[in-house]
mmCIF file of C-alpha atoms in Angstrom:
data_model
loop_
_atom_site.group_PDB
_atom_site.id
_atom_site.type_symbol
_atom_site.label_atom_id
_atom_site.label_comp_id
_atom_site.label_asym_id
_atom_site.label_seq_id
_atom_site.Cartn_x
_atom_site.Cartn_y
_atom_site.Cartn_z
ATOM 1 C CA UNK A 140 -4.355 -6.734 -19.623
ATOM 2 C CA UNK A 141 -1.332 -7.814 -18.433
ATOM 3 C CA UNK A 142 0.191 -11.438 -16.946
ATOM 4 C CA UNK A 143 3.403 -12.564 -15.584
ATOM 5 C CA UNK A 144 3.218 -15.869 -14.228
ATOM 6 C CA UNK A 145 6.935 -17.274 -12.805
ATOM 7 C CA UNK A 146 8.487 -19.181 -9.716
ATOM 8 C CA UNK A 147 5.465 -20.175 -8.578
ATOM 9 C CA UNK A 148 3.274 -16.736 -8.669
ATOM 10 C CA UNK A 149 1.085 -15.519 -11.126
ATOM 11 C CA UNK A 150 0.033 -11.734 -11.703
ATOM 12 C CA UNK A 151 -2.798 -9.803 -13.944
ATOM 13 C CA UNK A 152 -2.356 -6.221 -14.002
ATOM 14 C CA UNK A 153 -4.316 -3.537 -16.177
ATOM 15 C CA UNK A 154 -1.996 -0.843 -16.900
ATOM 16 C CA UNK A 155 -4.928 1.417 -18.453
ATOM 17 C CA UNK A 156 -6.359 1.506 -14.785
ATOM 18 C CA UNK A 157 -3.558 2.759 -13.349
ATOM 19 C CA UNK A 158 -1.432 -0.636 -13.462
ATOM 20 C CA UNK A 159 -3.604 -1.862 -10.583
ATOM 21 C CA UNK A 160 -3.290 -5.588 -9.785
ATOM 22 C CA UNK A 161 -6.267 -7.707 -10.388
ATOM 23 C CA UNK A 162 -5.402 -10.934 -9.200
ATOM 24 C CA UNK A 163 -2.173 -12.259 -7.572
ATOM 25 C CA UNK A 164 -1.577 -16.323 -6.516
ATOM 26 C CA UNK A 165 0.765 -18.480 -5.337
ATOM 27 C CA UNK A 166 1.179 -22.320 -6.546
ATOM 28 C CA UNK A 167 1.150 -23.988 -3.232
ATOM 29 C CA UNK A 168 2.716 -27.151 -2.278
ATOM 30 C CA UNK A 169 -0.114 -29.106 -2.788
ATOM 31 C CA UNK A 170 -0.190 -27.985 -6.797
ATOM 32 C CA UNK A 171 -3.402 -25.758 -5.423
ATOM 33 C CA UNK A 172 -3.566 -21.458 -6.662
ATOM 34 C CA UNK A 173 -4.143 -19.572 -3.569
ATOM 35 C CA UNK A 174 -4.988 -16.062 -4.114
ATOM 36 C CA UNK A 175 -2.177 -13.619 -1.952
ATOM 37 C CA UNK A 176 -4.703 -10.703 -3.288
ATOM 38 C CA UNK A 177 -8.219 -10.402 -3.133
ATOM 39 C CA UNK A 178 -9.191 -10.029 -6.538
ATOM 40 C CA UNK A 179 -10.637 -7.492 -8.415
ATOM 41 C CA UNK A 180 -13.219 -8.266 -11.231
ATOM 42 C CA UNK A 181 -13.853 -4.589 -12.144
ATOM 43 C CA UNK A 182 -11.776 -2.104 -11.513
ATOM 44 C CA UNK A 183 -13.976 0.359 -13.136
ATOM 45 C CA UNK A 184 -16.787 -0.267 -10.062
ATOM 46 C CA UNK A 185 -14.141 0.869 -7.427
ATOM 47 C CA UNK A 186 -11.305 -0.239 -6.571
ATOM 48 C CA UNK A 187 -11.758 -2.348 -3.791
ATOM 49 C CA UNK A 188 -9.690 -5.509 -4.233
ATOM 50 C CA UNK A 189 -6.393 -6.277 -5.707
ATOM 51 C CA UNK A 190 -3.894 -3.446 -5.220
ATOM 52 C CA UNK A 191 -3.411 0.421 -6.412
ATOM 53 C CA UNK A 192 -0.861 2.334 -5.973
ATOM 54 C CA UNK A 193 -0.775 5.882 -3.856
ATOM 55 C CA UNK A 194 0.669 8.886 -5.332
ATOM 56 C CA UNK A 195 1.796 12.081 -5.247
ATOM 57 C CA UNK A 196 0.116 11.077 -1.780
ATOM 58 C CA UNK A 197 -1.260 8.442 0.450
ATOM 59 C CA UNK A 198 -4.026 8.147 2.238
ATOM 60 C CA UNK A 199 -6.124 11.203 3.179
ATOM 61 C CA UNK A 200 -5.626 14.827 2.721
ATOM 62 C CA UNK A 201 -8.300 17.121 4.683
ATOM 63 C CA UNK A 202 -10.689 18.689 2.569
ATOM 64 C CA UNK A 203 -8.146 18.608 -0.215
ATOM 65 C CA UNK A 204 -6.056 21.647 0.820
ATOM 66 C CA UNK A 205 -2.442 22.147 2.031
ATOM 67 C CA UNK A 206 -0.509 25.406 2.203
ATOM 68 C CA UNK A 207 3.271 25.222 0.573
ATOM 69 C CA UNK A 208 5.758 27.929 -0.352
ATOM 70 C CA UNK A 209 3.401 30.347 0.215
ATOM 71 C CA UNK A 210 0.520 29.324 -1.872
ATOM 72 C CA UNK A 211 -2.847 27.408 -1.254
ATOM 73 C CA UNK A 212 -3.181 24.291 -3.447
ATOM 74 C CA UNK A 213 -6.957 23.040 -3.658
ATOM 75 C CA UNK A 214 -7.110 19.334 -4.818
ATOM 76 C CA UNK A 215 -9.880 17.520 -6.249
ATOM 77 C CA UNK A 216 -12.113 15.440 -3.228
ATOM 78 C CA UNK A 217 -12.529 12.233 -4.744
ATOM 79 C CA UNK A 218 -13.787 11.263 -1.300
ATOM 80 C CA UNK A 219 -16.490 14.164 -1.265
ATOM 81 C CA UNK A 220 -18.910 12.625 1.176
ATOM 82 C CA UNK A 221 -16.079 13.028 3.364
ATOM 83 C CA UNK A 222 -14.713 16.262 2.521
ATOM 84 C CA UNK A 223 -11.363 13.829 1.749
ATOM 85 C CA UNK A 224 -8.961 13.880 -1.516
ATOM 86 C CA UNK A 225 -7.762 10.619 -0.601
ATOM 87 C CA UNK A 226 -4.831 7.981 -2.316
ATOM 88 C CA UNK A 227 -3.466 10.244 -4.760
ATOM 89 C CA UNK A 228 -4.567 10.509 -8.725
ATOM 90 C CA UNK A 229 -2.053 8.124 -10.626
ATOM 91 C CA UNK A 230 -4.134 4.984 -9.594
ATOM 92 C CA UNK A 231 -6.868 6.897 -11.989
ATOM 93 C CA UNK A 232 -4.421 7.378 -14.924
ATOM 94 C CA UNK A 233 -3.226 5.126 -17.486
ATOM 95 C CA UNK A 234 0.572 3.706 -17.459
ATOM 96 C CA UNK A 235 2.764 2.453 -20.469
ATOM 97 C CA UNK A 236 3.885 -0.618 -20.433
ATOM 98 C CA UNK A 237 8.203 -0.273 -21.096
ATOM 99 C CA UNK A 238 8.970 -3.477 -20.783
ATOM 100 C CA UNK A 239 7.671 -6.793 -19.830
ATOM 101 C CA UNK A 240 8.654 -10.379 -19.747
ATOM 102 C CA UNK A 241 7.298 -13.546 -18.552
ATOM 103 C CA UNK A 242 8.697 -12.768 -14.923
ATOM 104 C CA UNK A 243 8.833 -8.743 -14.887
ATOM 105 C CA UNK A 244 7.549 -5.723 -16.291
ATOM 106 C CA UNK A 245 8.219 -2.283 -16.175
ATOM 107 C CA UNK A 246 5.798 0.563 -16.749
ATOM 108 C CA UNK A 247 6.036 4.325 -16.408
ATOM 109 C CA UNK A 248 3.442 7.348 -15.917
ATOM 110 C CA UNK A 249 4.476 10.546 -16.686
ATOM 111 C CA UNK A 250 1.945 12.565 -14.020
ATOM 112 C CA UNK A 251 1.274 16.438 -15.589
ATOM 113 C CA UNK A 252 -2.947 17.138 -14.864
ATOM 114 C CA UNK A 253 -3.650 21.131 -15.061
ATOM 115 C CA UNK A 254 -5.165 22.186 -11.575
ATOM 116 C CA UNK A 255 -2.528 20.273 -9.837
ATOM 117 C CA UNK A 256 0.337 21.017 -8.726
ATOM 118 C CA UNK A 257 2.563 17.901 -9.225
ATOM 119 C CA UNK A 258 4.392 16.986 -12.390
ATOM 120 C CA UNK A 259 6.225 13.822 -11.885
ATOM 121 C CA UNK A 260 7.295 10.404 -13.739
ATOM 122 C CA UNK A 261 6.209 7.110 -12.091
ATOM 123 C CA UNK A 262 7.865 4.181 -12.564
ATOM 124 C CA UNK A 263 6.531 0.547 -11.602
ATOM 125 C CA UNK A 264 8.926 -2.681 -11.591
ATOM 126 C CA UNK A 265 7.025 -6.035 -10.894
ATOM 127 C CA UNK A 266 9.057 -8.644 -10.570
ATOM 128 C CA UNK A 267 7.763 -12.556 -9.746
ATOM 129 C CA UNK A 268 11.239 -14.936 -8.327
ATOM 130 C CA UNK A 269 11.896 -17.259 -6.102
ATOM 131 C CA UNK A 270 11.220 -14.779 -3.175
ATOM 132 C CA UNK A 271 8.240 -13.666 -4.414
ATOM 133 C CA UNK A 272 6.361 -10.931 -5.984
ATOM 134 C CA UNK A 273 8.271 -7.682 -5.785
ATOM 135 C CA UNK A 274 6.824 -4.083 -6.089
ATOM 136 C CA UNK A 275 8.515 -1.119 -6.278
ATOM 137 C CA UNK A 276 7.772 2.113 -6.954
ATOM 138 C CA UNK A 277 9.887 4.917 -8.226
ATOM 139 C CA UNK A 278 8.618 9.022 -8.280
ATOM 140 C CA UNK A 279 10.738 11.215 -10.086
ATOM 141 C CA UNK A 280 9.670 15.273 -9.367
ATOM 142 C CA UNK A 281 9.999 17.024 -13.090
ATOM 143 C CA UNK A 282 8.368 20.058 -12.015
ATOM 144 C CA UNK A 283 10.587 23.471 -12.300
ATOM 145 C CA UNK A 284 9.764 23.817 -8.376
ATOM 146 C CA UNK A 285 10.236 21.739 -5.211
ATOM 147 C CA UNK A 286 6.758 19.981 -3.593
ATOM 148 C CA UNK A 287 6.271 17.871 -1.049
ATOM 149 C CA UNK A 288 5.341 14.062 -2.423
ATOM 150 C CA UNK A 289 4.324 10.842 -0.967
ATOM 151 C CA UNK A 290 4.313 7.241 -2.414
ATOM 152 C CA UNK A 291 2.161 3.955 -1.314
ATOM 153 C CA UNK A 292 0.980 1.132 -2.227
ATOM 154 C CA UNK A 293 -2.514 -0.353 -1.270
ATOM 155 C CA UNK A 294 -3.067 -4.096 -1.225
ATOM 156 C CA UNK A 295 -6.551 -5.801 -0.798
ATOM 157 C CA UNK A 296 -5.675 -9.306 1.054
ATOM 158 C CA UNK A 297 -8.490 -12.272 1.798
ATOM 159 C CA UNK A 298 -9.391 -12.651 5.176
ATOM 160 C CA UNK A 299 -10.983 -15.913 5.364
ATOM 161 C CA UNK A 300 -11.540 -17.179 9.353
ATOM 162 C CA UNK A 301 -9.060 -17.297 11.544
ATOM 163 C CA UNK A 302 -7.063 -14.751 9.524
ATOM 164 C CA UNK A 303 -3.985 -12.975 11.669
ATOM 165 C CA UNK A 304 -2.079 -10.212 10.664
ATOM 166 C CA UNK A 305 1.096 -9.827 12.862
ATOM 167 C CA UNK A 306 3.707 -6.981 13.141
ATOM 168 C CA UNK A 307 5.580 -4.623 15.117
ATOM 169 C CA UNK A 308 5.799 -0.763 15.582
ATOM 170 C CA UNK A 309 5.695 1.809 18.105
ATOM 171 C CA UNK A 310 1.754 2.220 18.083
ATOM 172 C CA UNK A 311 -1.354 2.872 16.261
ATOM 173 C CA UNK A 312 -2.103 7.047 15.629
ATOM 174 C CA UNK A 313 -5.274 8.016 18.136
ATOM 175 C CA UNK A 314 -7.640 9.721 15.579
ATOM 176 C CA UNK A 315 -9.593 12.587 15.464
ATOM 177 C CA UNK A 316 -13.097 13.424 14.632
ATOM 178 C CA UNK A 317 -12.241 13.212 11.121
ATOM 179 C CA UNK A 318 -10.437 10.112 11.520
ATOM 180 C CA UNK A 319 -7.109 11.889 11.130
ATOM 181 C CA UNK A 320 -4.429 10.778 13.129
ATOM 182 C CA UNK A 321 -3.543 12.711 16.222
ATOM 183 C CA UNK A 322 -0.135 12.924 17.780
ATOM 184 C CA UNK A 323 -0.594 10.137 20.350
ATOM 185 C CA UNK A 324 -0.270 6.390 19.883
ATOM 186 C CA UNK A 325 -1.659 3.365 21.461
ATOM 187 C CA UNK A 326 -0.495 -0.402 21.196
ATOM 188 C CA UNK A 327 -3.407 -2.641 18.945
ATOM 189 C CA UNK A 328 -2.966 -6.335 20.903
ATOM 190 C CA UNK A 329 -4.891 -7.971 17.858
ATOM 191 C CA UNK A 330 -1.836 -7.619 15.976
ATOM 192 C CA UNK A 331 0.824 -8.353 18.291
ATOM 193 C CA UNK A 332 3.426 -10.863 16.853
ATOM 194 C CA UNK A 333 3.648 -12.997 20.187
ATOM 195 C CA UNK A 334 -0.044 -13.865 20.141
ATOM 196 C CA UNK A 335 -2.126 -11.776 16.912
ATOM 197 C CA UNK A 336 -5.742 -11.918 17.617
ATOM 198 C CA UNK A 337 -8.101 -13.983 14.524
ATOM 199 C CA UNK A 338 -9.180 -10.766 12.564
ATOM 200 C CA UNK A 339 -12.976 -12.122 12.008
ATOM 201 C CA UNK A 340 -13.167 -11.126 15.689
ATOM 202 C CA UNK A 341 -12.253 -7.551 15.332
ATOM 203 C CA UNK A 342 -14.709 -5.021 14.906
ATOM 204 C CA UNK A 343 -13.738 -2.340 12.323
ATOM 205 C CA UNK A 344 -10.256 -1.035 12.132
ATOM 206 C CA UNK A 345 -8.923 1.914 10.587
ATOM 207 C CA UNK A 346 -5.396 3.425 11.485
ATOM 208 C CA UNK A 347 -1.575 3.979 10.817
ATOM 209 C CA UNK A 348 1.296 2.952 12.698
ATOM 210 C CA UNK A 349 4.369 4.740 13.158
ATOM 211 C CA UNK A 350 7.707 3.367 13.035
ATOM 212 C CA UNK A 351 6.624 -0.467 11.755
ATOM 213 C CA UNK A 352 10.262 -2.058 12.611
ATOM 214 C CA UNK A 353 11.441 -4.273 11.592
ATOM 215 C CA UNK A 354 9.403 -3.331 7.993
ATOM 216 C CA UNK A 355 8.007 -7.070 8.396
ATOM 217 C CA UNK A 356 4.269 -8.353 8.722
ATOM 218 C CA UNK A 357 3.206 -11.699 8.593
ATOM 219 C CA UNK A 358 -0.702 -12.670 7.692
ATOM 220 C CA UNK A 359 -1.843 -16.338 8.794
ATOM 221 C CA UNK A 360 -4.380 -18.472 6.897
ATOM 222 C CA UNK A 361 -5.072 -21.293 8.832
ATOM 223 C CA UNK A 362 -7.807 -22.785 7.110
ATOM 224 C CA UNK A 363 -5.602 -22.286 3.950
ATOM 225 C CA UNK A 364 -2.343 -23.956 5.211
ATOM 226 C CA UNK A 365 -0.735 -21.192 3.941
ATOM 227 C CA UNK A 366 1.026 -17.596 5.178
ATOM 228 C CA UNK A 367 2.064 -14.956 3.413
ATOM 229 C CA UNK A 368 4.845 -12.424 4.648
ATOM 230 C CA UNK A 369 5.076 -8.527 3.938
ATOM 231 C CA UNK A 370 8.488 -6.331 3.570
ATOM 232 C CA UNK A 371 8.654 -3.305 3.396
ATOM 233 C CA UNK A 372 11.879 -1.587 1.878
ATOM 234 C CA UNK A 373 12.932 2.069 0.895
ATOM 235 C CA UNK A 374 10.612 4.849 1.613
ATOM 236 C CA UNK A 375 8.028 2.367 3.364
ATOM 237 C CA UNK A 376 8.536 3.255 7.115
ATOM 238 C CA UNK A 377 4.850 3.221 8.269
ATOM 239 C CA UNK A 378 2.079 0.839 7.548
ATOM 240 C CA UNK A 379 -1.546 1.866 7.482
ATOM 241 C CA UNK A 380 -4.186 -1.315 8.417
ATOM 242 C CA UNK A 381 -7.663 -0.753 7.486
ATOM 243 C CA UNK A 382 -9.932 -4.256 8.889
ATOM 244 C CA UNK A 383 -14.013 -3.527 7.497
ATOM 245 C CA UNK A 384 -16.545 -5.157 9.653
ATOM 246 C CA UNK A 385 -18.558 -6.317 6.318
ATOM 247 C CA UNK A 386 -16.284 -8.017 3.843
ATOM 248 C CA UNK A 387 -13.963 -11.006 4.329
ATOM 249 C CA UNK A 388 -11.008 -8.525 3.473
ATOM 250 C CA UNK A 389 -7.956 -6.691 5.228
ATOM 251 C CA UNK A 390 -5.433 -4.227 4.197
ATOM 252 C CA UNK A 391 -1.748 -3.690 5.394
ATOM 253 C CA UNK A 392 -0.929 -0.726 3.072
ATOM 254 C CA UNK A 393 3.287 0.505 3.187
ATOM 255 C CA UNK A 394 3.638 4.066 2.745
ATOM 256 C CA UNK A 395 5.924 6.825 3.170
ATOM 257 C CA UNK A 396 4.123 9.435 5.476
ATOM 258 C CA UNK A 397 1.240 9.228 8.018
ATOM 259 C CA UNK A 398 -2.196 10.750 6.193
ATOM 260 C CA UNK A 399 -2.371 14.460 6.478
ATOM 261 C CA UNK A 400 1.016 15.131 6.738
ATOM 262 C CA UNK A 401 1.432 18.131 4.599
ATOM 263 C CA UNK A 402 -0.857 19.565 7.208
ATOM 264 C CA UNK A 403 0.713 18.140 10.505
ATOM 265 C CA UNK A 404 3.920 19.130 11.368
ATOM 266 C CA UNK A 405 3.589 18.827 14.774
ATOM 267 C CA UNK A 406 3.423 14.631 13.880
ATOM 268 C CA UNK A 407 7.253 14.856 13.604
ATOM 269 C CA UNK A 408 9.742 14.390 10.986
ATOM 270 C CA UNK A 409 9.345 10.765 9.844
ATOM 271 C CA UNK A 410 5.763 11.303 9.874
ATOM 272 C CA UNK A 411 5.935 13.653 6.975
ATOM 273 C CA UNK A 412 5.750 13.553 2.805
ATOM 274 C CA UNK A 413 9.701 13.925 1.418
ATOM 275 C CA UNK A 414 10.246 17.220 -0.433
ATOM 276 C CA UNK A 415 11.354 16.472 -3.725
ATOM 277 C CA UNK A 416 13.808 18.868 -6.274
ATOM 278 C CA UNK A 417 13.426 19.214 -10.109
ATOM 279 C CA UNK A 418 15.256 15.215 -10.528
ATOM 280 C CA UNK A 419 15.087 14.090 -7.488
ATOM 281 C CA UNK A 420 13.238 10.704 -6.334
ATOM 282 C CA UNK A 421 11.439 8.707 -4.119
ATOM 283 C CA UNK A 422 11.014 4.733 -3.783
ATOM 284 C CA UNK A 423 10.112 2.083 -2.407
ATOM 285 C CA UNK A 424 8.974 -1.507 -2.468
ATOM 286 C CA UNK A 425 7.069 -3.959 -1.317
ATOM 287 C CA UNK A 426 7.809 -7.926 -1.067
ATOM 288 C CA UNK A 427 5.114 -10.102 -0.819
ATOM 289 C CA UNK A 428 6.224 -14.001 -0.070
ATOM 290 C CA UNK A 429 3.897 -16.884 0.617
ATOM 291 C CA UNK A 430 4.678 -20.146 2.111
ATOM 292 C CA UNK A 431 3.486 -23.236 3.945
ATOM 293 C CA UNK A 432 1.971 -22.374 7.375
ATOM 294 C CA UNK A 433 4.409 -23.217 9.807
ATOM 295 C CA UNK A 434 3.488 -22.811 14.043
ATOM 296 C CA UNK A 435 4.493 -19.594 15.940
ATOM 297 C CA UNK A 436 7.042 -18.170 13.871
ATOM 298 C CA UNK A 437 7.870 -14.341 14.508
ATOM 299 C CA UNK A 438 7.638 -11.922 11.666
ATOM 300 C CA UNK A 439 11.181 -10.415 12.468
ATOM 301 C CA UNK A 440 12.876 -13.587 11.981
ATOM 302 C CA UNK A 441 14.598 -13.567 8.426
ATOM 303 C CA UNK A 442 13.360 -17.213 7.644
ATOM 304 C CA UNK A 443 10.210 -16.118 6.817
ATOM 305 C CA UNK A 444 11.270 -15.141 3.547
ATOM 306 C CA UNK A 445 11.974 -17.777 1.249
ATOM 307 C CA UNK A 446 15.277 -18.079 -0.237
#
């Protein structure tokens, strides 16, 4: 186990579990710990709070096949009821830890399984100041090869009543009958910055939105006093929302391509996973900032984010 506790936030990460956060607060005015993560007792029961990371891919690939450079690449369905290899393997691989301090720490994977076809180092920077927690991830391709690789990050967040999650972007993917996303997009009201809708009153919510711009969200606990705002930097250009029915829990998830890329190319260029040369990388990060709940504020504007 790890903790970094600084500037107000405090952070518990197991880097043997694929350096997933377990818990992540903020000190609030009051002197009170809110919890900015929902978190996660036991990592080995599922992983199902707190917050993983995604790679060589995120989100779903369809029954765990893609065509590239002329061969067939059969992955592992660790979602085999549905036919899914889904968020990518490094969340179930252990990190070292390459540095650490009492407000940042540094870890590294270096990603070789045989049956795959990825080899690639992972680096993780967590970093606690006065702006908040940062996290930013960092995939280096070592393979002799070039391959297609995606990055993401997948944060568990409380949704208490009267929770709001706010943003913009140009729409969420229409799905298929696998719950793939289709070409076509359609605007989601519940989250529109002007006037988001209080999530307990959504049914079930599953989908990815395309060109989130600005990168900024903004989730609203009113009962808390408290908000907490998400940026996205880097490769993080869409954001993927998934709102269960059954547990007081949401997730905005930043990542890189929409899910099934590799076998979508009709979903467009930005849509896709970045092909990666022996050295080259991919990053991004993710900011997460709480602060005192403050009326009708838009997510775009750069105040949000404390100084």
């Amino acid at each position: 186990m790890l903790s970094l506790a600084a500037h107000g936030y405090r952070v518990q990460l197991d880097p043997r579990r694929g350096a997933t956060l377990l818990s992540a607060e903020w000190c609030a005015p009051t002197g009170d710990w809110l919890p900015i993560l929902a978190p996660l007792a036991d990592p080995g029961a599922g992983l199902t709070a707190g917050c993983f990371v995604m790679a060589p891919f995120a989100n779903r690939i369809a029954a765990g096949r893609f065509s590239f450079a002329g061969a067939v690449h059969q992955l592992p369905l660790n979602r085999p009821q549905e036919g899914m290899a889904i968020h990518g393997f490094s969340r179930d691989h252990g990190f070292d830890v390459l540095s650490q301090g009492v407000d940042h720490a540094t870890l590294t994977q270096d990603f070789a399984v045989d049956g795959l076809p990825w080899h690639y180092e992972l680096r993780y920077d967590i970093q606690l100041s006065t702006k908040g927690l940062c996290l930013t991830l960092t995939l280096t391709h070592r393979g002799a090869a070039p391959m297609p690789y995606g990055l993401g990050l997948h944060p568990w967040f409380p949704k208490p009543a009267g929770t709001t999650l706010s943003f913009a972007a140009r729409g969420a993917h229409q799905r298929d009958a696998l719950g793939l996303p289709l070409a076509e997009t359609a605007p989601q009201p519940a989250f529109a910055a002007a006037a988001p809708q209080p999530l307990d009153h959504l049914p079930w919510f599953d989908g990815c939105f395309s060109d989130w711009s600005p990168r900024r969200a903004r989730i609203c606990w009113p009962d808390r006093k408290a908000a907490l705002v998400l940026a996205g930097e880097g490769a993080f250009r869409h954001l993927h929302v998934y709102v269960p029915d059954d547990r007081a829990v949401l997730c905005a998830e930043p990542v890189s391509h929409l899910p099934d890329a590799v076998n979508r190319p009709d979903q467009g260029p930005t849509a896709q996973m970045t092909l990666l040369a022996r050295g080259q990388s991919l990053s991004g990060s993710l900011i997460l900032s709480a602060l005192p709940l403050c009326p009708q504020p838009s997510p775009s504007l750069p105040q949000e984010v404390p100084a």
